[in-house]
């Protein structure tokens, strides 16, 4: 698998897992603040109990959301460091403001709310949760501003000297037309999600037999208030989502065309409920459509024009000289030429860091004759401290400071042709090693193991590994317990198991 695909999978999984908790915390903070304010006004203890009960669930979701968000921040620099370097001046600004302003606002007043029971005045304590909710709104706004800039880049200029995008209008970034419609859509969806969470928990608590009638009455109040929030916010989500679809069609027509599988420009355009297409993604073969619905969703008119994929690709070729996204939605044909042609990058100056190796993102072509596809991993003449599993995964050639990998991490010049033709079996490996003067790899060890040592064999085990397998050595305590339990289980009669 290509390392870029692995990075996308990792980032996508982290993002989905993170966003499971974000809307719940935004919606719950608003409901908890409302419950506590209602208790201050009515002095009904049931509202106070609801505040404390759902406050505990809010803290759990908030903590998990913070942890997964921190991991996601690191992945911007680790998985997409080249992207962060190129647009960090613009993309990083709203993220930095979110961390320094919004998150500190949330965490500070959340701590006061947690430890302020019976210590702060009641009204001030309720105001702490209100400020926590305001902090979540600020946090969502700045993060969505960064995301909206990715959809519709504004307020920046490209600097050819530094090769980076530099921000020249922070207000334009914050008032992006995509941002102005995305923020209310996401916040209303968060209210709906948090309220649905309260409805589900409240209904479950009402059905439990151990609760008294007073408890059921309390949870019934939570269900009623949350159900009303779900209804109102759901209507708002539908309205803002419709406006967002029209803005998306204006700034990203290819996204709408690709999402609906619209190849030819249509007026009016039909909305496809179900569609089948060819394997190469060039045309549709069967579809079930609603006449004119896509035109109304995209333009607000049942007779509006919606651009198709083919026409947009031609426009991109005329505007940019090439189709920017062709390598993503067109089949890759490695056998058509040199694998380096797919990279479309200038030659690099060679290894850095004093000749000890080059680490970071590619793509780059090295003087030794290796093609690096991001993320490229290289090691110098010294043996790198890379785990054995990772070395086998990347198939690093530690002998000459190169890396060989079928998946696209790095490919030597003398193997590029064979890899492009799919000749990366044992025969190709034997020929490759004979060309470089290395011993043939043993069939039991495999090509990856042979590449770890210049003589074509596995490296000798370390003294610690040899001591671990010394005859007569007493096994670890955990292993002894496992073996004892296994022997005890196997010695029992079959009827008593």
JSON list of N, CA and C in Angstrom, two decimals, residues 115-142:
[
{"chain": "A", "resi": 115, "resn": "UNK", "atom": "N", "xyz": [-14.59, 22.21, 40.14]},
{"chain": "A", "resi": 115, "resn": "UNK", "atom": "CA", "xyz": [-14.17, 22.34, 41.54]},
{"chain": "A", "resi": 115, "resn": "UNK", "atom": "C", "xyz": [-14.84, 23.50, 42.25]},
{"chain": "A", "resi": 116, "resn": "UNK", "atom": "N", "xyz": [-15.78, 24.15, 41.59]},
{"chain": "A", "resi": 116, "resn": "UNK", "atom": "CA", "xyz": [-16.41, 25.31, 42.21]},
{"chain": "A", "resi": 116, "resn": "UNK", "atom": "C", "xyz": [-17.73, 25.05, 42.90]},
{"chain": "A", "resi": 117, "resn": "UNK", "atom": "N", "xyz": [-18.18, 23.78, 42.90]},
{"chain": "A", "resi": 117, "resn": "UNK", "atom": "CA", "xyz": [-19.42, 23.48, 43.60]},
{"chain": "A", "resi": 117, "resn": "UNK", "atom": "C", "xyz": [-19.26, 23.79, 45.09]},
{"chain": "A", "resi": 118, "resn": "UNK", "atom": "N", "xyz": [-20.23, 24.57, 45.65]},
{"chain": "A", "resi": 118, "resn": "UNK", "atom": "CA", "xyz": [-20.25, 24.98, 47.06]},
{"chain": "A", "resi": 118, "resn": "UNK", "atom": "C", "xyz": [-19.07, 25.86, 47.43]},
{"chain": "A", "resi": 119, "resn": "UNK", "atom": "N", "xyz": [-18.29, 26.32, 46.44]},
{"chain": "A", "resi": 119, "resn": "UNK", "atom": "CA", "xyz": [-17.20, 27.24, 46.71]},
{"chain": "A", "resi": 119, "resn": "UNK", "atom": "C", "xyz": [-17.42, 28.59, 46.03]},
{"chain": "A", "resi": 120, "resn": "UNK", "atom": "N", "xyz": [-17.98, 28.57, 44.82]},
{"chain": "A", "resi": 120, "resn": "UNK", "atom": "CA", "xyz": [-18.30, 29.80, 44.10]},
{"chain": "A", "resi": 120, "resn": "UNK", "atom": "C", "xyz": [-19.76, 30.16, 44.32]},
{"chain": "A", "resi": 121, "resn": "UNK", "atom": "N", "xyz": [-20.08, 31.45, 44.20]},
{"chain": "A", "resi": 121, "resn": "UNK", "atom": "CA", "xyz": [-21.50, 31.83, 44.22]},
{"chain": "A", "resi": 121, "resn": "UNK", "atom": "C", "xyz": [-22.27, 31.11, 43.12]},
{"chain": "A", "resi": 122, "resn": "UNK", "atom": "N", "xyz": [-23.52, 30.83, 43.39]},
{"chain": "A", "resi": 122, "resn": "UNK", "atom": "CA", "xyz": [-24.30, 30.00, 42.47]},
{"chain": "A", "resi": 122, "resn": "UNK", "atom": "C", "xyz": [-24.39, 30.61, 41.08]},
{"chain": "A", "resi": 123, "resn": "UNK", "atom": "N", "xyz": [-24.63, 31.91, 41.00]},
{"chain": "A", "resi": 123, "resn": "UNK", "atom": "CA", "xyz": [-24.74, 32.56, 39.69]},
{"chain": "A", "resi": 123, "resn": "UNK", "atom": "C", "xyz": [-23.41, 32.55, 38.96]},
{"chain": "A", "resi": 124, "resn": "UNK", "atom": "N", "xyz": [-22.30, 32.77, 39.70]},
{"chain": "A", "resi": 124, "resn": "UNK", "atom": "CA", "xyz": [-20.98, 32.73, 39.07]},
{"chain": "A", "resi": 124, "resn": "UNK", "atom": "C", "xyz": [-20.65, 31.33, 38.60]},
{"chain": "A", "resi": 125, "resn": "UNK", "atom": "N", "xyz": [-21.07, 30.32, 39.36]},
{"chain": "A", "resi": 125, "resn": "UNK", "atom": "CA", "xyz": [-20.83, 28.94, 38.97]},
{"chain": "A", "resi": 125, "resn": "UNK", "atom": "C", "xyz": [-21.58, 28.60, 37.68]},
{"chain": "A", "resi": 126, "resn": "UNK", "atom": "N", "xyz": [-22.83, 29.05, 37.57]},
{"chain": "A", "resi": 126, "resn": "UNK", "atom": "CA", "xyz": [-23.58, 28.82, 36.34]},
{"chain": "A", "resi": 126, "resn": "UNK", "atom": "C", "xyz": [-22.97, 29.58, 35.17]},
{"chain": "A", "resi": 127, "resn": "UNK", "atom": "N", "xyz": [-22.42, 30.77, 35.44]},
{"chain": "A", "resi": 127, "resn": "UNK", "atom": "CA", "xyz": [-21.77, 31.55, 34.37]},
{"chain": "A", "resi": 127, "resn": "UNK", "atom": "C", "xyz": [-20.53, 30.85, 33.85]},
{"chain": "A", "resi": 128, "resn": "UNK", "atom": "N", "xyz": [-19.88, 30.03, 34.69]},
{"chain": "A", "resi": 128, "resn": "UNK", "atom": "CA", "xyz": [-18.70, 29.29, 34.23]},
{"chain": "A", "resi": 128, "resn": "UNK", "atom": "C", "xyz": [-19.08, 28.32, 33.11]},
{"chain": "A", "resi": 129, "resn": "UNK", "atom": "N", "xyz": [-20.19, 27.61, 33.26]},
{"chain": "A", "resi": 129, "resn": "UNK", "atom": "CA", "xyz": [-20.60, 26.68, 32.19]},
{"chain": "A", "resi": 129, "resn": "UNK", "atom": "C", "xyz": [-21.04, 27.44, 30.94]},
{"chain": "A", "resi": 130, "resn": "UNK", "atom": "N", "xyz": [-21.64, 28.61, 31.12]},
{"chain": "A", "resi": 130, "resn": "UNK", "atom": "CA", "xyz": [-21.99, 29.42, 29.95]},
{"chain": "A", "resi": 130, "resn": "UNK", "atom": "C", "xyz": [-20.74, 29.81, 29.19]},
{"chain": "A", "resi": 131, "resn": "UNK", "atom": "N", "xyz": [-19.68, 30.20, 29.92]},
{"chain": "A", "resi": 131, "resn": "UNK", "atom": "CA", "xyz": [-18.42, 30.58, 29.27]},
{"chain": "A", "resi": 131, "resn": "UNK", "atom": "C", "xyz": [-17.74, 29.37, 28.64]},
{"chain": "A", "resi": 132, "resn": "UNK", "atom": "N", "xyz": [-17.91, 28.19, 29.24]},
{"chain": "A", "resi": 132, "resn": "UNK", "atom": "CA", "xyz": [-17.38, 26.98, 28.61]},
{"chain": "A", "resi": 132, "resn": "UNK", "atom": "C", "xyz": [-18.04, 26.76, 27.26]},
{"chain": "A", "resi": 133, "resn": "UNK", "atom": "N", "xyz": [-19.35, 26.95, 27.20]},
{"chain": "A", "resi": 133, "resn": "UNK", "atom": "CA", "xyz": [-20.05, 26.78, 25.92]},
{"chain": "A", "resi": 133, "resn": "UNK", "atom": "C", "xyz": [-19.62, 27.85, 24.92]},
{"chain": "A", "resi": 134, "resn": "UNK", "atom": "N", "xyz": [-19.43, 29.07, 25.39]},
{"chain": "A", "resi": 134, "resn": "UNK", "atom": "CA", "xyz": [-18.93, 30.11, 24.48]},
{"chain": "A", "resi": 134, "resn": "UNK", "atom": "C", "xyz": [-17.56, 29.74, 23.95]},
{"chain": "A", "resi": 135, "resn": "UNK", "atom": "N", "xyz": [-16.73, 29.15, 24.81]},
{"chain": "A", "resi": 135, "resn": "UNK", "atom": "CA", "xyz": [-15.41, 28.71, 24.36]},
{"chain": "A", "resi": 135, "resn": "UNK", "atom": "C", "xyz": [-15.50, 27.62, 23.30]},
{"chain": "A", "resi": 136, "resn": "UNK", "atom": "N", "xyz": [-16.45, 26.71, 23.44]},
{"chain": "A", "resi": 136, "resn": "UNK", "atom": "CA", "xyz": [-16.61, 25.68, 22.41]},
{"chain": "A", "resi": 136, "resn": "UNK", "atom": "C", "xyz": [-17.04, 26.30, 21.08]},
{"chain": "A", "resi": 137, "resn": "UNK", "atom": "N", "xyz": [-17.86, 27.34, 21.14]},
{"chain": "A", "resi": 137, "resn": "UNK", "atom": "CA", "xyz": [-18.27, 28.02, 19.90]},
{"chain": "A", "resi": 137, "resn": "UNK", "atom": "C", "xyz": [-17.08, 28.70, 19.23]},
{"chain": "A", "resi": 138, "resn": "UNK", "atom": "N", "xyz": [-16.25, 29.39, 20.04]},
{"chain": "A", "resi": 138, "resn": "UNK", "atom": "CA", "xyz": [-15.06, 30.02, 19.48]},
{"chain": "A", "resi": 138, "resn": "UNK", "atom": "C", "xyz": [-14.13, 28.96, 18.88]},
{"chain": "A", "resi": 139, "resn": "UNK", "atom": "N", "xyz": [-13.95, 27.87, 19.60]},
{"chain": "A", "resi": 139, "resn": "UNK", "atom": "CA", "xyz": [-13.08, 26.81, 19.10]},
{"chain": "A", "resi": 139, "resn": "UNK", "atom": "C", "xyz": [-13.59, 26.27, 17.78]},
{"chain": "A", "resi": 140, "resn": "UNK", "atom": "N", "xyz": [-14.89, 26.02, 17.69]},
{"chain": "A", "resi": 140, "resn": "UNK", "atom": "CA", "xyz": [-15.46, 25.52, 16.44]},
{"chain": "A", "resi": 140, "resn": "UNK", "atom": "C", "xyz": [-15.30, 26.54, 15.32]},
{"chain": "A", "resi": 141, "resn": "UNK", "atom": "N", "xyz": [-15.44, 27.82, 15.63]},
{"chain": "A", "resi": 141, "resn": "UNK", "atom": "CA", "xyz": [-15.36, 28.84, 14.57]},
{"chain": "A", "resi": 141, "resn": "UNK", "atom": "C", "xyz": [-13.96, 28.88, 13.96]},
{"chain": "A", "resi": 142, "resn": "UNK", "atom": "N", "xyz": [-12.93, 28.88, 14.80]},
{"chain": "A", "resi": 142, "resn": "UNK", "atom": "CA", "xyz": [-11.57, 29.00, 14.26]},
{"chain": "A", "resi": 142, "resn": "UNK", "atom": "C", "xyz": [-11.15, 27.73, 13.53]}
]
